[in-house]
PDB file of C-alpha atoms in Angstrom:
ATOM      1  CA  UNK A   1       0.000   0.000   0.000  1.00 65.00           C
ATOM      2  CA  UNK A   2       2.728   2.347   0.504  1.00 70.00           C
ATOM      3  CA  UNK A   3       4.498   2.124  -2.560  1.00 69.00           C
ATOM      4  CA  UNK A   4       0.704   2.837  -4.256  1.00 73.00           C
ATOM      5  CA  UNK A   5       0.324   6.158  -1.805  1.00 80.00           C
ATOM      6  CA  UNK A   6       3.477   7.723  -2.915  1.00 79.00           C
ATOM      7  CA  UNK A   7       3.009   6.978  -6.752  1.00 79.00           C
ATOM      8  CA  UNK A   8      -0.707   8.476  -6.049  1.00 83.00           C
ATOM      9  CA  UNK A   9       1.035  11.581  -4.425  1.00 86.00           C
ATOM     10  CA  UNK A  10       3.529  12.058  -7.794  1.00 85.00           C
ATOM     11  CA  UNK A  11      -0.064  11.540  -9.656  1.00 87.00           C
ATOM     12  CA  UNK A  12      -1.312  14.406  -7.438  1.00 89.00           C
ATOM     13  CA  UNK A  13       1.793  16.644  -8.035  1.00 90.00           C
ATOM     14  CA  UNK A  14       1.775  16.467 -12.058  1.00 88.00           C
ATOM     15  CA  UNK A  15      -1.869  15.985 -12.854  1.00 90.00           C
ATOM     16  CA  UNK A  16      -3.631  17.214  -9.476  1.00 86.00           C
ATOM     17  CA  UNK A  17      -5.427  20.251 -11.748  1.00 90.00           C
ATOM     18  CA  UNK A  18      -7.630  17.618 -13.350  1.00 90.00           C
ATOM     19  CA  UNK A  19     -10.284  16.653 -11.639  1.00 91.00           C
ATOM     20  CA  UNK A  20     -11.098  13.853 -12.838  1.00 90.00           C
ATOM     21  CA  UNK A  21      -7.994  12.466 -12.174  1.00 89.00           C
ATOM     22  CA  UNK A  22      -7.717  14.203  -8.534  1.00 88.00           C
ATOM     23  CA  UNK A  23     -10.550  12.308  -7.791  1.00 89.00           C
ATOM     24  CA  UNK A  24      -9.770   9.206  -8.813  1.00 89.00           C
ATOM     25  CA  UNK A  25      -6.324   9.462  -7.312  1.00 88.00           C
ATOM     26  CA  UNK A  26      -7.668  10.548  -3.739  1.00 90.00           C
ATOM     27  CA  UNK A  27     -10.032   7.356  -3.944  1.00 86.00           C
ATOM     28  CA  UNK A  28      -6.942   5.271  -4.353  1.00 84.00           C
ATOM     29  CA  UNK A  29      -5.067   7.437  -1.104  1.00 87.00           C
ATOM     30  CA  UNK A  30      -8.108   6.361   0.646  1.00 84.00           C
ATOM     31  CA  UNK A  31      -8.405   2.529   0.149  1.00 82.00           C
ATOM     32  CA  UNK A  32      -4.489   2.831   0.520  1.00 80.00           C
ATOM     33  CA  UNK A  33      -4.607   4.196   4.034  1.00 83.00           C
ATOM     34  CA  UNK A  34      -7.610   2.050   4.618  1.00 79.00           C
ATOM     35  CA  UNK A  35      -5.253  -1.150   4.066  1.00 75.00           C
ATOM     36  CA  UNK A  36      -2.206   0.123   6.327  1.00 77.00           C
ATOM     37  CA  UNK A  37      -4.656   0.691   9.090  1.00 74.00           C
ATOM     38  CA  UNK A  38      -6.384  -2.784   8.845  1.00 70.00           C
ATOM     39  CA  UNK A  39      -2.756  -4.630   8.515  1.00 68.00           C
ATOM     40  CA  UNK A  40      -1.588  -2.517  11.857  1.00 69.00           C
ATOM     41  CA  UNK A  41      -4.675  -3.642  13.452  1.00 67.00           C
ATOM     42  CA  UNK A  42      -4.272  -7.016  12.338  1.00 63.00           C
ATOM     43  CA  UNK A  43      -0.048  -6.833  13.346  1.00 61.00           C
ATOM     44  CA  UNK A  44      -1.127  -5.549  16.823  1.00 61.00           C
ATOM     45  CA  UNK A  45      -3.547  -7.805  17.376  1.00 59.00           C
ATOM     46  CA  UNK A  46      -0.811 -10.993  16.747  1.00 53.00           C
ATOM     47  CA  UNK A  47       1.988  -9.472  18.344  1.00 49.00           C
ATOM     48  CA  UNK A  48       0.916  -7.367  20.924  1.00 53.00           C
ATOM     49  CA  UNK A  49       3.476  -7.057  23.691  1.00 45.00           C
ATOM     50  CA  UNK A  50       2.983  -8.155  26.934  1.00 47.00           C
ATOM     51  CA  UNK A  51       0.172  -6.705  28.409  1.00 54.00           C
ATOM     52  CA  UNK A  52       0.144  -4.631  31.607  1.00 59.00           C
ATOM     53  CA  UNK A  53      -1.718  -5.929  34.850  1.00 71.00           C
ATOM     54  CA  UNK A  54      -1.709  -2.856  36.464  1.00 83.00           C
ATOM     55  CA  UNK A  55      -5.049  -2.204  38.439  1.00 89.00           C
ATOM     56  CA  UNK A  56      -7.853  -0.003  36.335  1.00 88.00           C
ATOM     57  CA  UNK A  57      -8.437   3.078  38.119  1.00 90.00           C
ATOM     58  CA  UNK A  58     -11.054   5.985  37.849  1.00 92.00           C
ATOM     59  CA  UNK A  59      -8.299   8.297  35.924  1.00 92.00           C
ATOM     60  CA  UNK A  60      -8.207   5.541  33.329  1.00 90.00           C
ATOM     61  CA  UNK A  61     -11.808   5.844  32.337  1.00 91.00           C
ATOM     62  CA  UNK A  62     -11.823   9.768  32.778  1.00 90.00           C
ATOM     63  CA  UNK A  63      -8.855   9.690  30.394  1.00 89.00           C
ATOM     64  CA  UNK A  64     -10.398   7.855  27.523  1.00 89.00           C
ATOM     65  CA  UNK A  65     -12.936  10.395  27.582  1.00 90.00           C
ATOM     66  CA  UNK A  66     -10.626  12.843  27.059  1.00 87.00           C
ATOM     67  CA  UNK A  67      -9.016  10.667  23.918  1.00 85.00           C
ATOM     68  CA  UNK A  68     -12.971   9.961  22.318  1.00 89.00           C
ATOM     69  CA  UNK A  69     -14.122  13.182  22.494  1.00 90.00           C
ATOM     70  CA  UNK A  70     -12.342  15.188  19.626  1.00 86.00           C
ATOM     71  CA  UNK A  71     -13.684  11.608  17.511  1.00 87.00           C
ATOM     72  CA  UNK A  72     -17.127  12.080  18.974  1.00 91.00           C
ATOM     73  CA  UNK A  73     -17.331  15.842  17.953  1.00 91.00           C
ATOM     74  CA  UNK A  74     -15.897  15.641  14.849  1.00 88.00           C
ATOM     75  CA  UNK A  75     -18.696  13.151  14.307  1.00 91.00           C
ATOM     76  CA  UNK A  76     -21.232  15.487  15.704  1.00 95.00           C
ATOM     77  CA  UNK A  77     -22.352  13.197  18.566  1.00 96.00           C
ATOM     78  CA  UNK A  78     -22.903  14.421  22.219  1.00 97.00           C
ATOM     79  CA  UNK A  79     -20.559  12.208  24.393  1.00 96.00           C
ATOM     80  CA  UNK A  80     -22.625  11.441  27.623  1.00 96.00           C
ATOM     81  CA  UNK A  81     -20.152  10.455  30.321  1.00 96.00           C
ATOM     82  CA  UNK A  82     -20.507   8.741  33.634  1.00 97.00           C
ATOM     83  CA  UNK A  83     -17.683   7.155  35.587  1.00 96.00           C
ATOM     84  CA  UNK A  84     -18.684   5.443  39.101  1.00 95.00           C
ATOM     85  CA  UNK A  85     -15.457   3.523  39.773  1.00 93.00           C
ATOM     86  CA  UNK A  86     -14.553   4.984  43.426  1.00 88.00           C
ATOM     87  CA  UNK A  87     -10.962   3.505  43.017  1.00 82.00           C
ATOM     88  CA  UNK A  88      -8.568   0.610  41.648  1.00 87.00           C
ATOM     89  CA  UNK A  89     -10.468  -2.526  40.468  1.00 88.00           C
ATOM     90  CA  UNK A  90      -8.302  -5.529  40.198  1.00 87.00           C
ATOM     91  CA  UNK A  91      -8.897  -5.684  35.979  1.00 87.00           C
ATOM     92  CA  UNK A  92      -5.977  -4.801  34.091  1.00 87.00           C
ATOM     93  CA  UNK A  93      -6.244  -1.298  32.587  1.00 88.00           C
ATOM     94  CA  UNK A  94      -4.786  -1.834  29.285  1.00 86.00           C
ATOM     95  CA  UNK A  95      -7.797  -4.262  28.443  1.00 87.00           C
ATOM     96  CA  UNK A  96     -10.187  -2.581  30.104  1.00 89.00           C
ATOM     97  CA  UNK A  97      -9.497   0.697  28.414  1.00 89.00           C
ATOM     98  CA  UNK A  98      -9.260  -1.361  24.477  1.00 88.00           C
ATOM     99  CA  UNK A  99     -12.703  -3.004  25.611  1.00 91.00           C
ATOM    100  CA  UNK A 100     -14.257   0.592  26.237  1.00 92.00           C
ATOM    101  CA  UNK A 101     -11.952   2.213  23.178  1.00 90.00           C
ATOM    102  CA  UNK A 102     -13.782  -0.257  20.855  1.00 89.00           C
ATOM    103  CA  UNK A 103     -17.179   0.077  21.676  1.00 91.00           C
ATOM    104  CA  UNK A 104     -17.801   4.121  22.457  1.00 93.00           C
ATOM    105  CA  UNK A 105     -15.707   4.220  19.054  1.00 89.00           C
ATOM    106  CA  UNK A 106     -18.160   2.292  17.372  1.00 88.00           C
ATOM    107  CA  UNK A 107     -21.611   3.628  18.904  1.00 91.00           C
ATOM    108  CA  UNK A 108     -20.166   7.148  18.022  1.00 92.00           C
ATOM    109  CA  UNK A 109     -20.047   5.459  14.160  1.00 89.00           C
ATOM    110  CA  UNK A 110     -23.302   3.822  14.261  1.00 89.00           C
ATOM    111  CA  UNK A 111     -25.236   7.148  16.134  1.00 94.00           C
ATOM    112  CA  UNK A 112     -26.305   9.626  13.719  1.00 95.00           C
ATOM    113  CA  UNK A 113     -24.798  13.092  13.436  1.00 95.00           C
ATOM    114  CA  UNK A 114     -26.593  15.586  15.960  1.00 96.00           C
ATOM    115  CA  UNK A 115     -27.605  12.630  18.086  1.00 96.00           C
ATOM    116  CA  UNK A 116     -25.750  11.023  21.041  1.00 96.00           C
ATOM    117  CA  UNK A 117     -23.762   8.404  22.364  1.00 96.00           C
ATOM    118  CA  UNK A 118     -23.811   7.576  26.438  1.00 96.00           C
ATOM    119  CA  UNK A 119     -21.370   5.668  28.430  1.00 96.00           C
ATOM    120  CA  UNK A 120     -21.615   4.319  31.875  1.00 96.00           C
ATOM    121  CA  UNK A 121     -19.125   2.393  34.282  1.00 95.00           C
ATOM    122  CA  UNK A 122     -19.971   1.357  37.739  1.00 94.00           C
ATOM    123  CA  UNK A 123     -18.814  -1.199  39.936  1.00 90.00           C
ATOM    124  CA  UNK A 124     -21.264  -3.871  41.879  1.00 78.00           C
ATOM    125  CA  UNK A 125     -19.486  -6.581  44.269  1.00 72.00           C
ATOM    126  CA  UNK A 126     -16.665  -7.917  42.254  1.00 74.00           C
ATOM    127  CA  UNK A 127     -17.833  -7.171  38.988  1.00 83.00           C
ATOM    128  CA  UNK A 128     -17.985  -3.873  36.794  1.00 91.00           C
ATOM    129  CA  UNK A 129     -20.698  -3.083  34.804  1.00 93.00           C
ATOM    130  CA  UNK A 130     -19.947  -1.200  31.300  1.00 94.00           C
ATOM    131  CA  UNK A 131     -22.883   0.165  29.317  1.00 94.00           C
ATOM    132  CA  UNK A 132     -22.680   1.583  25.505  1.00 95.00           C
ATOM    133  CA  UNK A 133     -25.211   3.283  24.192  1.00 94.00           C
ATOM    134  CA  UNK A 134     -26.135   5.679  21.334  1.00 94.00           C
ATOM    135  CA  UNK A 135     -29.342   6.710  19.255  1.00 93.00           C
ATOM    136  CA  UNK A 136     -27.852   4.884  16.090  1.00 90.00           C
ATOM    137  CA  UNK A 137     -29.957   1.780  14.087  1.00 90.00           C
ATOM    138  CA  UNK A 138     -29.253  -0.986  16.274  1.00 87.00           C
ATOM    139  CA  UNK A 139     -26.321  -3.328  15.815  1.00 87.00           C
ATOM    140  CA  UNK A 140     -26.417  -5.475  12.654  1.00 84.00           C
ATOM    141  CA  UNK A 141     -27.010  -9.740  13.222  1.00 85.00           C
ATOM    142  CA  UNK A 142     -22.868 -10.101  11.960  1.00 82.00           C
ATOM    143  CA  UNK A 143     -21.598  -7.385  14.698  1.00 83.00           C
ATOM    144  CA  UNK A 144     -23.620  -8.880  17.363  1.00 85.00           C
ATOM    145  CA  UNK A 145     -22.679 -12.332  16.647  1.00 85.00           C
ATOM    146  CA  UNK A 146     -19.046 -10.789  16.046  1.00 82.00           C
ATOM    147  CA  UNK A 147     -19.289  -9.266  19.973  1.00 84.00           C
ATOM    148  CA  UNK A 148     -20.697 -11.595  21.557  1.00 87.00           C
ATOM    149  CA  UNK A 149     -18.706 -14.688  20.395  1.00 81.00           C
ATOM    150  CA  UNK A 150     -20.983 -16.471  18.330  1.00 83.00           C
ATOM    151  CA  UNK A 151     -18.555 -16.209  15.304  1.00 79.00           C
ATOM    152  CA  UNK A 152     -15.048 -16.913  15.784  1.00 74.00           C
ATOM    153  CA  UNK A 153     -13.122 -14.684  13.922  1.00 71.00           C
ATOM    154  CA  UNK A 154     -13.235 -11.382  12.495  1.00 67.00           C
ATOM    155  CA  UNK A 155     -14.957 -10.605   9.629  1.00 65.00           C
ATOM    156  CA  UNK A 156     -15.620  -7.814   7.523  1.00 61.00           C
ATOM    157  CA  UNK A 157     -18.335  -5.734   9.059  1.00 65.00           C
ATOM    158  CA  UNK A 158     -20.056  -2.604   6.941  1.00 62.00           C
ATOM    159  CA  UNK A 159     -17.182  -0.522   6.462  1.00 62.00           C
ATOM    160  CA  UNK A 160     -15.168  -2.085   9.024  1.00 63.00           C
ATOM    161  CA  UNK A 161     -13.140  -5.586   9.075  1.00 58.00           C
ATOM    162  CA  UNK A 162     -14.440  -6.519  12.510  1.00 65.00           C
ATOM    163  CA  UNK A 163     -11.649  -6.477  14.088  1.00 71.00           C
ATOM    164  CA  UNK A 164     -12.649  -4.485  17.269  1.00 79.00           C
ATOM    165  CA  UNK A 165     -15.519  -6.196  17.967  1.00 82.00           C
ATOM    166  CA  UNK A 166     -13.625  -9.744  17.938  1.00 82.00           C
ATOM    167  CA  UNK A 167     -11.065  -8.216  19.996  1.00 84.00           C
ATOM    168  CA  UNK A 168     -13.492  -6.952  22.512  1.00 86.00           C
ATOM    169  CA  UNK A 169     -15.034 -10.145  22.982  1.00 86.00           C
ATOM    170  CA  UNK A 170     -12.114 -12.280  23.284  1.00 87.00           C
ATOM    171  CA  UNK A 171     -10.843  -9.577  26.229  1.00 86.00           C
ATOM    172  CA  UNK A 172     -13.808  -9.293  27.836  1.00 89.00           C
ATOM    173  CA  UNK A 173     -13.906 -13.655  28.086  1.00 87.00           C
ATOM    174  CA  UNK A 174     -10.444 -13.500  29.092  1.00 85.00           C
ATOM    175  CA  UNK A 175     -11.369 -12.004  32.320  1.00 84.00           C
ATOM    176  CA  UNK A 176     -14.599 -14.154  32.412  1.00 85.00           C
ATOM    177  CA  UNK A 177     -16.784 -11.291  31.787  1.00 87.00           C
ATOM    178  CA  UNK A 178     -19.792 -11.229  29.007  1.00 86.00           C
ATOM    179  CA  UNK A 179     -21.500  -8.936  26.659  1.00 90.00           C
ATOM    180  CA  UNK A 180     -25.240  -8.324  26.157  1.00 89.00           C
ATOM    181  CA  UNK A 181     -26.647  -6.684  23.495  1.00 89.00           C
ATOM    182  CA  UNK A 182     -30.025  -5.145  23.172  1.00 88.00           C
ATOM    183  CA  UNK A 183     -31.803  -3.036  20.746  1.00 80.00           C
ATOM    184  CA  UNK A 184     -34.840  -0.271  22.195  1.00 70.00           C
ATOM    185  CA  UNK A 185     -36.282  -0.310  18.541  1.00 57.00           C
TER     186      UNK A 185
END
């Protein structure tokens, strides 16, 4: 894909006055970038490093609000925020946080622009209890079975590969936790 971006950007240079050919040559940019993103996400997924055990805390949730929301308002979505952790949970943060990443990323997709997506954490016994909504569609049958594990590898999703969802699930049933989805339509 890389060696198809920068002949795209020497098509841009000579010819980018046409536009036609602009157009045409942006497209292929696009589906370019597209590609590198889905092979990091697929590289990161196989050879992620070790992950870190450290203890998910408040400020971790509070700070991925502070990493969605640029995402959320470029997507003109309200970002409704509620954090009830009182203090360190014995989860590991780095999943925790790619769990939550992956799902407010993908409600602020699905919602439609001028609408909202809402996000809720709290903590009950030994458990914690993370809710995702937003005012989009519903899920489709393939993401839900993609989420909650009735599929067993990603697959191409809409304009997505999947990847997130899959990932979510298999974190979430590392730490023996499980996913509901529901759908108020």
């Amino acid at each position: 894909p890389l060696g198809g971006l920068f002949n795209a950007i020497d098509t841009l240079k000579r010819h980018g006055g046409d536009a036609n050919t602009r157009g045409t040559t942006l497209d292929l940019v696009e589906r370019g970038l597209k590609g590198i993103r889905d092979v990091v996400r697929a590289a990161l997924m196989s050879y992620r490093a070790q992950r870190d055990d450290r203890p998910l805390s408040h400020d971790d949730i509070d700070d991925l609000k502070l990493l969605i929301t640029p995402e959320a308002r470029r997507r003109g979505v309200a970002l409704q925020w509620r954090n009830d952790l009182a203090g360190s949970v014995a989860l590991p943060a780095n999943s925790v946080r790619q769990i939550i990443l992956n799902l407010v990323l993908n409600a602020c997709q699905a919602a439609p622009r001028d609408s909202w997506t809402s996000v809720s954490i709290s903590e009950s016994a030994k458990t914690i209890v993370l809710q995702v909504e937003d005012a989009g569609p519903g899920m489709p049958s393939a993401a839900v079975a993609m989420l909650t594990g009735a599929v067993d590898r990603p697959a191409p999703i809409g304009n997505g590969t999947g990847l997130g969802l899959w990932m979510t699930n298999r974190l979430v049933r590392e730490r023996d936790g499980h996913v509901t989805v529901s759908n108020s339509t």
